[in-house]
Short mmCIF file of C-alpha atoms in Angstrom, two decimals:
data_model
loop_
_atom_site.label_atom_id
_atom_site.label_comp_id
_atom_site.label_asym_id
_atom_site.label_seq_id
_atom_site.Cartn_x
_atom_site.Cartn_y
_atom_site.Cartn_z
CA MET A 1 -45.17 187.84 -6.59
CA LEU A 2 -41.38 189.62 -6.00
CA ALA A 3 -39.03 189.53 -8.45
CA ASP A 4 -35.84 187.73 -7.63
CA ARG A 5 -32.74 189.59 -7.79
CA THR A 6 -29.97 186.95 -7.01
CA ALA A 7 -28.47 187.08 -10.80
CA SER A 8 -27.45 191.08 -9.86
CA ALA A 9 -28.60 194.41 -7.89
CA ALA A 10 -29.67 195.93 -11.67
CA VAL A 11 -31.77 192.57 -12.88
CA SER A 12 -35.10 191.35 -11.91
CA LEU A 13 -35.76 187.48 -12.77
CA TRP A 14 -39.36 187.77 -13.74
CA PRO A 15 -41.77 186.68 -11.84
CA ALA A 16 -39.04 184.83 -10.34
CA ALA A 17 -35.83 182.79 -10.82
CA ARG A 18 -36.53 179.12 -12.91
CA PRO A 19 -33.62 177.00 -12.23
CA ALA A 20 -33.90 174.51 -14.68
CA ALA A 21 -34.41 177.00 -17.58
CA ARG A 22 -32.07 176.08 -20.14
CA ARG A 23 -31.80 179.62 -21.86
CA THR A 24 -32.75 183.42 -20.81
CA LEU A 25 -34.37 186.30 -22.36
CA ALA A 26 -32.57 189.09 -21.22
CA CYS A 27 -34.28 192.54 -21.86
CA ILE A 28 -32.81 196.11 -21.96
CA GLY A 29 -35.06 199.08 -22.21
CA PHE A 30 -35.90 202.50 -23.60
CA SER A 31 -35.17 206.02 -22.81
CA GLY A 32 -37.10 207.05 -19.54
CA GLY A 33 -38.64 203.75 -19.41
CA GLY A 34 -38.13 200.80 -16.58
CA THR A 35 -39.01 197.00 -16.57
CA THR A 36 -42.65 196.99 -16.16
CA VAL A 37 -43.40 197.28 -19.94
CA PHE A 38 -41.81 193.73 -20.31
CA ARG A 39 -43.33 191.96 -17.11
CA PRO A 40 -46.20 190.65 -19.02
CA TRP A 41 -43.88 188.56 -21.35
CA ALA A 42 -43.43 186.08 -18.28
CA SER A 43 -46.74 184.69 -19.43
CA HIS A 44 -45.70 184.28 -23.14
CA ILE A 45 -42.38 182.45 -22.69
CA ALA A 46 -41.68 178.81 -22.75
CA ALA A 47 -40.89 177.11 -19.41
CA ASP A 48 -37.81 176.54 -20.19
CA THR A 49 -36.47 180.11 -20.54
CA GLN A 50 -35.56 182.57 -17.79
CA LEU A 51 -37.26 186.04 -18.51
CA ALA A 52 -34.61 188.67 -17.23
CA LEU A 53 -35.12 192.60 -16.95
CA TYR A 54 -31.99 194.84 -16.71
CA CYS A 55 -33.45 197.95 -14.80
CA TYR A 56 -31.28 201.48 -15.13
CA PRO A 57 -30.30 202.86 -12.13
CA GLY A 58 -33.00 205.15 -10.13
CA ARG A 59 -36.21 203.29 -10.84
CA ASP A 60 -38.61 200.50 -10.54
CA ILE A 61 -36.58 197.80 -7.91
CA ARG A 62 -33.44 200.40 -8.26
CA SER A 63 -35.48 203.39 -6.96
CA GLY A 64 -33.10 203.68 -4.07
CA GLU A 65 -30.24 204.64 -6.64
CA ALA A 66 -29.29 207.72 -8.18
CA LEU A 67 -30.00 208.25 -11.81
CA THR A 68 -27.02 207.49 -14.04
CA HIS A 69 -26.11 210.48 -16.24
CA ASP A 70 -23.22 209.45 -17.69
CA TRP A 71 -22.71 206.81 -20.95
CA ASP A 72 -19.93 205.05 -19.95
CA ALA A 73 -21.06 204.58 -15.68
CA LEU A 74 -24.65 202.83 -17.42
CA LEU A 75 -22.43 200.79 -20.23
CA ALA A 76 -20.49 199.24 -17.01
CA ASP A 77 -23.61 199.04 -14.97
CA ALA A 78 -25.53 197.20 -17.65
CA THR A 79 -22.31 194.96 -18.76
CA GLY A 80 -21.96 193.58 -15.19
CA ALA A 81 -25.14 192.83 -15.14
CA ILE A 82 -25.89 190.87 -18.18
CA ALA A 83 -22.21 189.17 -17.16
CA GLY A 84 -23.84 187.45 -14.69
CA LEU A 85 -26.73 185.85 -16.84
CA ALA A 86 -24.03 184.55 -19.47
CA ASP A 87 -23.94 180.89 -17.63
CA ARG A 88 -26.50 179.49 -19.86
CA PRO A 89 -27.29 180.73 -23.58
CA TYR A 90 -29.27 184.06 -23.56
CA THR A 91 -31.02 185.98 -26.27
CA LEU A 92 -30.14 189.78 -25.57
CA PHE A 93 -32.86 192.34 -26.52
CA GLY A 94 -32.89 195.88 -26.43
CA HIS A 95 -35.57 198.42 -27.45
CA SER A 96 -34.63 201.75 -28.94
CA LEU A 97 -31.81 203.30 -26.91
CA GLY A 98 -31.39 199.79 -25.33
CA ALA A 99 -30.59 198.32 -28.27
CA TRP A 100 -27.57 200.66 -28.06
CA VAL A 101 -26.56 199.38 -24.96
CA ALA A 102 -27.35 195.86 -25.84
CA PHE A 103 -25.00 195.99 -28.45
CA GLU A 104 -22.39 197.57 -26.47
CA VAL A 105 -22.94 195.34 -23.82
CA ALA A 106 -22.47 192.22 -26.11
CA ALA A 107 -19.14 193.58 -27.81
CA ALA A 108 -17.77 194.17 -23.96
CA LEU A 109 -18.77 190.70 -22.81
CA GLU A 110 -16.23 189.41 -25.67
CA ARG A 111 -13.82 191.62 -24.86
CA ARG A 112 -13.69 189.98 -21.46
CA GLY A 113 -13.78 186.60 -22.74
CA LEU A 114 -17.49 185.83 -21.92
CA ARG A 115 -20.03 184.26 -23.37
CA PRO A 116 -21.76 186.38 -26.14
CA PRO A 117 -25.50 186.30 -26.88
CA ALA A 118 -26.58 183.82 -28.96
CA ARG A 119 -28.44 186.13 -30.77
CA LEU A 120 -28.78 189.76 -30.35
CA VAL A 121 -32.29 191.43 -30.89
CA VAL A 122 -32.08 195.55 -31.66
CA SER A 123 -35.01 196.68 -31.66
CA ALA A 124 -36.61 200.17 -33.44
CA MET A 125 -32.83 201.65 -33.49
CA GLY A 126 -30.50 202.86 -36.27
CA THR A 127 -27.05 201.52 -36.19
CA PRO A 128 -24.83 203.07 -33.66
CA ALA A 129 -22.30 204.07 -36.33
CA ARG A 130 -24.73 206.84 -37.27
CA TYR A 131 -24.59 207.78 -33.67
CA ARG A 132 -24.06 211.66 -34.95
CA GLU A 133 -27.13 211.86 -37.02
CA LEU A 134 -29.44 209.93 -34.68
CA LEU A 135 -28.29 211.39 -31.21
CA ARG A 136 -29.79 214.96 -32.89
CA ARG A 137 -33.33 213.80 -33.43
CA PRO A 138 -36.10 214.36 -30.42
CA PRO A 139 -36.16 213.83 -28.03
CA THR A 140 -32.95 215.44 -26.73
CA ALA A 141 -31.45 216.06 -23.60
CA ASP A 142 -31.10 219.71 -24.40
CA ASP A 143 -35.15 219.65 -24.72
CA CYS A 144 -37.19 221.84 -22.56
CA ASP A 145 -39.55 220.24 -20.21
CA GLU A 146 -42.22 221.08 -21.99
CA GLN A 147 -40.56 219.73 -25.04
CA LEU A 148 -40.17 216.72 -23.48
CA LEU A 149 -43.52 216.14 -21.97
CA SER A 150 -45.02 216.59 -25.26
CA TRP A 151 -42.71 213.82 -26.63
CA LEU A 152 -43.36 211.45 -23.87
CA LEU A 153 -47.53 212.07 -24.54
CA ALA A 154 -47.21 211.66 -28.36
CA ALA A 155 -45.17 208.39 -27.89
CA GLY A 156 -47.58 206.75 -25.38
CA GLN A 157 -44.92 206.49 -22.47
CA VAL A 158 -47.21 208.79 -19.90
CA PRO A 159 -50.86 207.29 -20.04
CA GLU A 160 -53.53 210.03 -19.45
CA GLU A 161 -53.97 208.99 -15.78
CA VAL A 162 -50.37 209.86 -15.13
CA ALA A 163 -50.25 212.87 -17.05
CA ALA A 164 -52.65 214.29 -14.45
CA GLU A 165 -50.20 213.56 -11.69
CA PRO A 166 -47.76 216.76 -11.33
CA GLU A 167 -45.30 214.42 -9.37
CA LEU A 168 -45.27 211.47 -11.70
CA VAL A 169 -44.66 213.57 -14.59
CA GLU A 170 -41.73 215.13 -13.06
CA MET A 171 -40.72 211.59 -12.31
CA ALA A 172 -40.88 210.50 -15.64
CA MET A 173 -38.95 213.25 -17.37
CA ALA A 174 -36.58 213.08 -14.52
CA PHE A 175 -36.03 209.39 -16.20
CA LEU A 176 -36.07 210.35 -19.69
CA ARG A 177 -33.72 213.52 -19.06
CA ALA A 178 -31.48 211.19 -16.93
CA ASP A 179 -31.00 208.60 -20.43
CA LEU A 180 -30.82 211.16 -22.89
CA THR A 181 -27.89 213.05 -21.51
CA ALA A 182 -26.28 209.32 -20.83
CA ALA A 183 -26.92 208.72 -24.65
CA ALA A 184 -25.68 211.97 -25.59
CA GLY A 185 -22.09 210.85 -24.28
CA TYR A 186 -22.29 207.82 -26.54
CA ARG A 187 -19.39 207.59 -29.06
CA TYR A 188 -19.26 204.61 -31.30
CA VAL A 189 -15.89 203.42 -31.76
CA SER A 190 -14.89 202.83 -35.28
CA GLY A 191 -14.81 198.51 -35.66
CA THR A 192 -16.55 197.33 -32.27
CA VAL A 193 -18.60 194.34 -33.52
CA THR A 194 -19.95 190.99 -32.15
CA SER A 195 -19.67 187.80 -33.18
CA ALA A 196 -23.56 187.35 -32.27
CA PRO A 197 -25.99 186.69 -34.90
CA ILE A 198 -27.78 190.07 -34.94
CA THR A 199 -31.85 190.01 -35.74
CA VAL A 200 -33.26 193.91 -36.44
CA LEU A 201 -36.90 194.81 -35.58
CA PHE A 202 -38.67 197.95 -36.54
CA GLY A 203 -42.05 199.25 -37.13
CA ARG A 204 -43.45 200.00 -40.70
CA ASP A 205 -44.56 203.01 -39.53
CA ASP A 206 -42.03 204.13 -38.01
CA PRO A 207 -40.49 207.16 -39.86
CA ASP A 208 -36.95 207.17 -38.71
CA LEU A 209 -36.19 203.36 -39.81
CA GLY A 210 -36.72 201.34 -42.86
CA GLN A 211 -35.25 198.27 -44.90
CA ALA A 212 -31.91 200.38 -45.26
CA ALA A 213 -31.61 201.87 -42.18
CA ALA A 214 -31.88 198.29 -40.50
CA ALA A 215 -29.96 196.74 -43.26
CA ALA A 216 -27.20 198.94 -42.17
CA TRP A 217 -26.39 196.64 -38.98
CA ARG A 218 -24.93 194.19 -40.77
CA PRO A 219 -21.33 195.86 -40.39
CA LEU A 220 -21.24 195.12 -36.77
CA THR A 221 -22.21 191.25 -36.55
CA THR A 222 -18.99 189.02 -37.64
CA SER A 223 -21.44 186.29 -37.83
CA GLY A 224 -22.74 186.84 -41.43
CA ASP A 225 -25.95 186.37 -39.91
CA LEU A 226 -28.60 189.63 -40.49
CA ARG A 227 -32.14 189.15 -39.58
CA ILE A 228 -34.86 192.03 -40.44
CA LEU A 229 -38.05 191.61 -39.66
CA GLU A 230 -40.62 194.95 -40.46
CA LEU A 231 -43.59 194.82 -37.81
CA PRO A 232 -46.87 196.27 -37.69
CA GLY A 233 -47.03 199.76 -36.03
CA GLY A 234 -44.93 202.39 -35.38
CA HIS A 235 -41.75 202.72 -32.84
CA PHE A 236 -43.44 200.85 -30.34
CA TYR A 237 -45.27 198.58 -32.47
CA THR A 238 -48.74 197.71 -32.19
CA GLY A 239 -49.93 196.55 -28.39
CA GLU A 240 -50.92 193.17 -29.57
CA THR A 241 -47.03 193.07 -31.73
CA TRP A 242 -45.38 193.93 -28.47
CA SER A 243 -47.20 191.36 -26.58
CA ALA A 244 -46.45 188.86 -28.95
CA LEU A 245 -42.62 189.28 -29.33
CA PRO A 246 -41.44 186.48 -26.83
CA ALA A 247 -43.12 184.18 -29.17
CA LEU A 248 -41.78 186.17 -32.19
CA LEU A 249 -38.26 185.77 -30.61
CA ALA A 250 -38.70 182.00 -29.63
CA GLY A 251 -39.15 181.35 -33.27
CA ARG A 252 -42.80 181.12 -33.44
CA HIS A 253 -44.54 184.14 -35.60
CA PRO A 254 -48.43 185.03 -34.05
CA VAL A 255 -47.97 188.50 -35.59
CA THR A 256 -47.82 189.48 -39.33
CA THR A 257 -43.73 190.04 -40.11
CA ARG A 258 -42.48 191.01 -43.70
CA PRO A 259 -38.62 189.53 -43.87
CA ALA A 260 -36.02 191.74 -45.45
CA GLU A 261 -35.29 190.54 -48.97
CA GLY A 262 -32.53 187.89 -48.70
CA THR A 263 -32.92 187.45 -45.06
CA THR A 264 -34.25 184.35 -43.31
CA PRO A 265 -36.76 183.91 -41.20
CA CYS A 266 -36.37 185.45 -37.48
CA CYS A 267 -35.62 182.27 -34.84
CA CYS A 268 -33.93 183.61 -31.83
CA SER A 269 -34.11 180.75 -29.01
CA GLU A 270 -30.86 178.94 -30.36
#
């Protein structure tokens, strides 16, 4: 079934619009990624929840558009797309680079006087307040093609069958380089916060994150509600864990989680 694109040219409602839905789960992906990784979640969410997938320019449903290499343009695009979903309660989920985009979108919407997320879920990413340090970690926009391809293969973003197709590899690297170039222009503005409660997810085998790094998100929410969950796997978790995330975000716990000390269990279905 084709995705319904009525919310925004940048958002697909997967697999189609659910007019009777009472809430929305809006997702923003990682560097070099599209919306495909989120589509199976449609079979794991409740019937009263709409799955909305933000698509970066130049791929998937927006393949006819130019890639964006500018952070401000990317943020404006994402903010406009998510604003179209704010007519009912929504959880905003962002993975890796998408976590920073989601945070800045939440803050921008509040500045406009629009509804903030009922919960902001930031996954596999340190606080944007540490952007100077984190932007120096690989992969970066300054990496050569060989380095980017090596990273894509190691991270599992390019399956072996795709790696054997030069045109597909070139496309994957173009997506990644565009997103990394845009991210390189990001500057966290001190004092930028959101009133949305924040849940931080990270993989227990992710060498770049841990409880302390996750807890550093606390000053970025004025709600006083920061929840931290450690999940099985690395930067992209395990396949089973990723598939179970929609149920986890709805307050059900189909995967083994480890709440941080002093935090409450995760329930993102407010």
